[in-house]
Short mmCIF file of C-alpha atoms in Angstrom, two decimals:
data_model
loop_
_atom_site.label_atom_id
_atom_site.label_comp_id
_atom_site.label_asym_id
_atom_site.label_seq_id
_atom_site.Cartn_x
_atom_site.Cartn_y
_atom_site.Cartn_z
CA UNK A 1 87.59 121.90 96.22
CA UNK A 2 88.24 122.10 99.92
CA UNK A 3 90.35 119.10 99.95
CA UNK A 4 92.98 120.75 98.05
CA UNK A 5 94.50 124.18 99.64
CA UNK A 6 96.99 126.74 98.88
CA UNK A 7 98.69 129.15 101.07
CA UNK A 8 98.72 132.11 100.78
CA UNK A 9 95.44 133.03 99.18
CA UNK A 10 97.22 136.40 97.91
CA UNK A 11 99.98 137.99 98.00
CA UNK A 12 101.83 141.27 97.06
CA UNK A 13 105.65 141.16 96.98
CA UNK A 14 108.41 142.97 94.91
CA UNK A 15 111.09 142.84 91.73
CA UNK A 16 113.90 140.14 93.25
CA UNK A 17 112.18 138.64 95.98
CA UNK A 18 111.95 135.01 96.51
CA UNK A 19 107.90 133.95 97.01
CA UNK A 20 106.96 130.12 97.83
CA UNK A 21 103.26 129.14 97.14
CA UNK A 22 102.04 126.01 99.00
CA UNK A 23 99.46 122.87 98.02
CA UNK A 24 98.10 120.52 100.35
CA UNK A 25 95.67 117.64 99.19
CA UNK A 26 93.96 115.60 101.90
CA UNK A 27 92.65 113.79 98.86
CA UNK A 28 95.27 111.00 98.21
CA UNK A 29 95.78 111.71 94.78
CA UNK A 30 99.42 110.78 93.32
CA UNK A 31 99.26 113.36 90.77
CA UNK A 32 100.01 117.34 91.28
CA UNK A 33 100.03 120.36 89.18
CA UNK A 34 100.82 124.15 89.19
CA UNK A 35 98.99 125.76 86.60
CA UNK A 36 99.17 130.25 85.90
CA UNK A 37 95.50 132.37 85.48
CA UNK A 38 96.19 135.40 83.31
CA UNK A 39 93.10 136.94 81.55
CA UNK A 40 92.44 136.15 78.53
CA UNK A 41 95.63 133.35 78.34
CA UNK A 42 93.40 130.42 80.00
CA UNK A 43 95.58 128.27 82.28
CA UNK A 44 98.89 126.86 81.36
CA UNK A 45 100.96 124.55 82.70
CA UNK A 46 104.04 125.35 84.87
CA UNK A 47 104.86 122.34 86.82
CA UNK A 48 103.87 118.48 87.00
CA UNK A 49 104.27 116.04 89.62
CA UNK A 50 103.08 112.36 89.00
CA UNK A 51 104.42 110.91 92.40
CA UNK A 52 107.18 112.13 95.06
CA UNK A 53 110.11 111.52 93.02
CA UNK A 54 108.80 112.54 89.44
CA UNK A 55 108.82 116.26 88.50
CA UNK A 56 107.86 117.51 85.01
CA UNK A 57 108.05 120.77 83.24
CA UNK A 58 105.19 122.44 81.84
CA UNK A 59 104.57 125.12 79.03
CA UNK A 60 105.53 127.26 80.71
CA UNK A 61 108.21 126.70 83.42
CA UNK A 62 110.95 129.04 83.20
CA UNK A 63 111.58 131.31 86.16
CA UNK A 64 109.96 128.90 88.43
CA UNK A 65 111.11 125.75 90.67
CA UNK A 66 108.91 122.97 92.36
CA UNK A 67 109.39 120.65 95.27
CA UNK A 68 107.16 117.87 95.75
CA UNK A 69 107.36 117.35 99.87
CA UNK A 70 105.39 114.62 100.53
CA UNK A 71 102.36 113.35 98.77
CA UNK A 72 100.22 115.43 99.59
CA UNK A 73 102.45 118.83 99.37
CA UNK A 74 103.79 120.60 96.25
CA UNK A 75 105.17 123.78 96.20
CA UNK A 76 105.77 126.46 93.47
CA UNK A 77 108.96 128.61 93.88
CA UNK A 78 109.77 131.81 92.04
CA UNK A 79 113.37 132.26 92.94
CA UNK A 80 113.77 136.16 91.85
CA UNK A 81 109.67 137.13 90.82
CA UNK A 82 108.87 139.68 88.53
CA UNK A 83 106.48 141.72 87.37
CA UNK A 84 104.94 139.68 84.55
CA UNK A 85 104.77 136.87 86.98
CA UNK A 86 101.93 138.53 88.35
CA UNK A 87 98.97 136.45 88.07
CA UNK A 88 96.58 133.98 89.62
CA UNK A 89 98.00 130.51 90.36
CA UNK A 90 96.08 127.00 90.96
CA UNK A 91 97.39 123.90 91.93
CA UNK A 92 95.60 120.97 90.93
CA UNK A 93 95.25 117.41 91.51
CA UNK A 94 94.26 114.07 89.74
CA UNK A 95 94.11 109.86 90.69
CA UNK A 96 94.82 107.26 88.35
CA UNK A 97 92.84 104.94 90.10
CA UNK A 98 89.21 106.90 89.15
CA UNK A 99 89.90 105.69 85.61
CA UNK A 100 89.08 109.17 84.65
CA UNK A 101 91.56 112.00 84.08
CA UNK A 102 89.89 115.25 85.99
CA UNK A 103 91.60 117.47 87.65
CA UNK A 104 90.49 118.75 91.28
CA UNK A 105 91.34 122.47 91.61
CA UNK A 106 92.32 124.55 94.80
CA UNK A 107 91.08 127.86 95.68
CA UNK A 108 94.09 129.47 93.77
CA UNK A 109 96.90 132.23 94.85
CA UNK A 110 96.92 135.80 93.60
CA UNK A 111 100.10 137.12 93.25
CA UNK A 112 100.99 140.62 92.97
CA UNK A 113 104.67 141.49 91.71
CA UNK A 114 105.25 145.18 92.09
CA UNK B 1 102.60 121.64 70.98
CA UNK B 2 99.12 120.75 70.90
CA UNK B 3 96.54 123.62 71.04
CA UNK B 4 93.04 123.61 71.43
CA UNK B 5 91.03 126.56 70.44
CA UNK B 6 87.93 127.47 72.04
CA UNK B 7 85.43 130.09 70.58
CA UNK B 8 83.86 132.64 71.48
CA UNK B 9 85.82 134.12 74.07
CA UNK B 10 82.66 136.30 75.78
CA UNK B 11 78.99 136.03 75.23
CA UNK B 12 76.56 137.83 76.96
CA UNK B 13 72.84 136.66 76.60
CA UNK B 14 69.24 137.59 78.01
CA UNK B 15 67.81 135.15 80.71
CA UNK B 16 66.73 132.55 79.12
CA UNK B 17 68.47 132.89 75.97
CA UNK B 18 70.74 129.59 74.75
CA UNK B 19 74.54 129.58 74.84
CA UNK B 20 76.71 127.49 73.03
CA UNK B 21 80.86 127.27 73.34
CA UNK B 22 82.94 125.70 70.69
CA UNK B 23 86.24 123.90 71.15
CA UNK B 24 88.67 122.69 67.95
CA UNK B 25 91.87 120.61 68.30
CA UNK B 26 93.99 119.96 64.93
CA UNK B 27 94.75 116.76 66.12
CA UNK B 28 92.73 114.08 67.34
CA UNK B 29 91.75 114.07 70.79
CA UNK B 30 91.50 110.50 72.85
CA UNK B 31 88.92 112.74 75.25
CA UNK B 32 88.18 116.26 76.24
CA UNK B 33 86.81 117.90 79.64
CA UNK B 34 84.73 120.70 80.45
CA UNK B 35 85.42 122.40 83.49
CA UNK B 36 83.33 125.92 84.67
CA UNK B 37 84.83 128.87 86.46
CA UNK B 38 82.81 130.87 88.62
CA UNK B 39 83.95 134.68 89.13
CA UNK B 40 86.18 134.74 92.10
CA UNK B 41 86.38 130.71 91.99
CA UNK B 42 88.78 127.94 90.82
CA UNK B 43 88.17 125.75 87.57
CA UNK B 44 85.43 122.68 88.34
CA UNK B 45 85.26 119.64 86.11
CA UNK B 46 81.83 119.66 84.34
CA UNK B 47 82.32 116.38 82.47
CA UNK B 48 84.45 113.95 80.03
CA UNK B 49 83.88 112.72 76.72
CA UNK B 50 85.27 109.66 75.40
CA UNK B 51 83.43 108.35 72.38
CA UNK B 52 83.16 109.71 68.84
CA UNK B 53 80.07 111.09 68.70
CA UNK B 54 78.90 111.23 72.24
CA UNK B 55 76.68 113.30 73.49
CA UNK B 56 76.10 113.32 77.29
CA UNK B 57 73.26 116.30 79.25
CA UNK B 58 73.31 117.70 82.45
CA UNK B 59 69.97 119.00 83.31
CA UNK B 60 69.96 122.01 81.06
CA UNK B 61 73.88 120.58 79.78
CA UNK B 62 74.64 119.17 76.70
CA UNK B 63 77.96 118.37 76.05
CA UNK B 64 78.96 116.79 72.33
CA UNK B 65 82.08 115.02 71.21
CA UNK B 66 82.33 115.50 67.64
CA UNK B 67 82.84 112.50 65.25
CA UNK B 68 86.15 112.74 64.13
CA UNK B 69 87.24 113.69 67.85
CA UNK B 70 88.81 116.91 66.90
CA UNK B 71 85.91 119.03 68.03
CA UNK B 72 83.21 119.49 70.95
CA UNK B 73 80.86 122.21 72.10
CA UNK B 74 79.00 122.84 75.22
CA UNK B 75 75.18 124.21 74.54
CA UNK B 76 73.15 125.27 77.62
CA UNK B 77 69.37 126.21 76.86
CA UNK B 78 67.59 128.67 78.72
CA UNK B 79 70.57 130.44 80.54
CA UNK B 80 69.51 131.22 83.94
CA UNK B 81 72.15 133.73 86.06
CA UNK B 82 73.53 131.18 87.97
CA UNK B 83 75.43 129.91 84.54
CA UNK B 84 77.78 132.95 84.24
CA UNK B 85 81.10 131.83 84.68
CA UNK B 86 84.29 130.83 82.33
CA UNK B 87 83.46 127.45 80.25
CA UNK B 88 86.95 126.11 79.79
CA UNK B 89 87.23 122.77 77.38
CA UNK B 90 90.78 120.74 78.02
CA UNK B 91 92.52 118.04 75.94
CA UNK B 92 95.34 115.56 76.68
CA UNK B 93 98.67 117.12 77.28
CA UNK B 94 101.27 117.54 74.85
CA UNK B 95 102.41 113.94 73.41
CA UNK B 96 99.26 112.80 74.12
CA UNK B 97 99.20 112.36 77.74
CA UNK B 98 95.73 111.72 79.65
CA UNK B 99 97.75 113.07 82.89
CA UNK B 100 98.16 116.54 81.92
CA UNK B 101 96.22 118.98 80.33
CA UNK B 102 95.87 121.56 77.60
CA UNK B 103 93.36 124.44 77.93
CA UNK B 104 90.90 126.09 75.99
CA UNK B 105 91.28 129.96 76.70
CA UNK B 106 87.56 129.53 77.77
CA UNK B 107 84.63 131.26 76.88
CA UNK B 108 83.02 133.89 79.80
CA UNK B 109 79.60 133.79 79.75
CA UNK B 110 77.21 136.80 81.16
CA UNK B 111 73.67 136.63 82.13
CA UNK B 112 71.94 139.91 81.63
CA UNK B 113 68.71 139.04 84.06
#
């Protein structure tokens, strides 16, 4: 959906480094989410964000961090990446206020850990 | 936590042939979504069910909630190419939660034309 967008669209880095992912939603949703691609696996949860100042593990959340900026800006954080972190990453959004529950998908990350 | 299973995980059909995905919670499920993945794209909601029993169509779509609201299934007829994609279903979250979601592994679907 182009009013959600990550940054970068992919990305190669290595063992140890430090990698930030971005969302931006022009779509005024208070809920956020960081979800990982991996063939085969589906998509599972890493992060939640229900409004600036609530953050919420996933499934899956170990080895990365969140920061929820602003509305409209979450960010995933691995703090040392590796390997098996290699994947494709979405971040998602959702309103209350539709009385529905959908989710509104970016374009996704791919992320290469060498 | 709570797991929903979806089956098969590929099919490949003819043109024209029907397609149907399956999706199985042991729990009850207050609703379920069906989202579509194109290759190369991101996950796009396809619908929500919310009553036992409901059975909602989209054009050549028909989505089923089943009546004990532990199952669904997603049965296109007359698969054209533009269908191929990953069907993903998706149930609340674990502890119930509307707000977050649990994913089928999804089912890919090729079109041979």
């Amino acid at each position: 959906d182009a009013d959600v967008t990550q940054t970068p669209r992919n990305r190669i880095t290595k063992t140890g480094k430090r990698i930030m992912l971005e969302c931006s939603q022009t779509k005024g949703h208070d809920r956020m989410y960081w979800y990982r691609q991996d063939p085969g696996l589906g998509l599972r949860l890493i992060y939640y964000s229900f409004d600036v100042k609530d953050i919420n593990k996933g499934e899956i959340s170990d080895g990365y961090s969140v920061s929820r900026q602003a509305q409209a800006k979450f960010s995933l954080s691995l703090e040392s990446a590796i390997p098996n972190q290699t994947a494709l990453y979405f971040c998602a959004t959702s309103d209350l206020r539709g009385g529905g529950y959908e989710q509104f998908f970016g374009p996704g990350t791919r992320l290469t850990v060498l | 936590g709570q797991q929903v299973m979806q089956i098969p995980q590929y099919q490949h059909v003819q043109e024209g042939e029907d397609f149907t995905t399956y999706c199985n919670s042991s729990t009850t499920l207050s609703n379920i979504q069906w989202y579509k993945q194109r290759p190369g794209g991101h996950p796009v909601f396809l619908i929500q069910l919310v009553k036992s029993g409901e059975v909602k169509k989209q054009k050549r779509l028909t989505f089923q909630f089943g009546e004990a609201k532990k199952n669904s299934s997603l049965h296109i007829t007359a698969t054209q190419t533009t269908d191929v994609g990953t069907y993903f279903c998706a149930g609340p979250g674990s502890g119930g939660s509307n707000y977050k979601l649990t994913f089928g592994k999804g089912t890919l679907l090729t079109v041979n034309p």
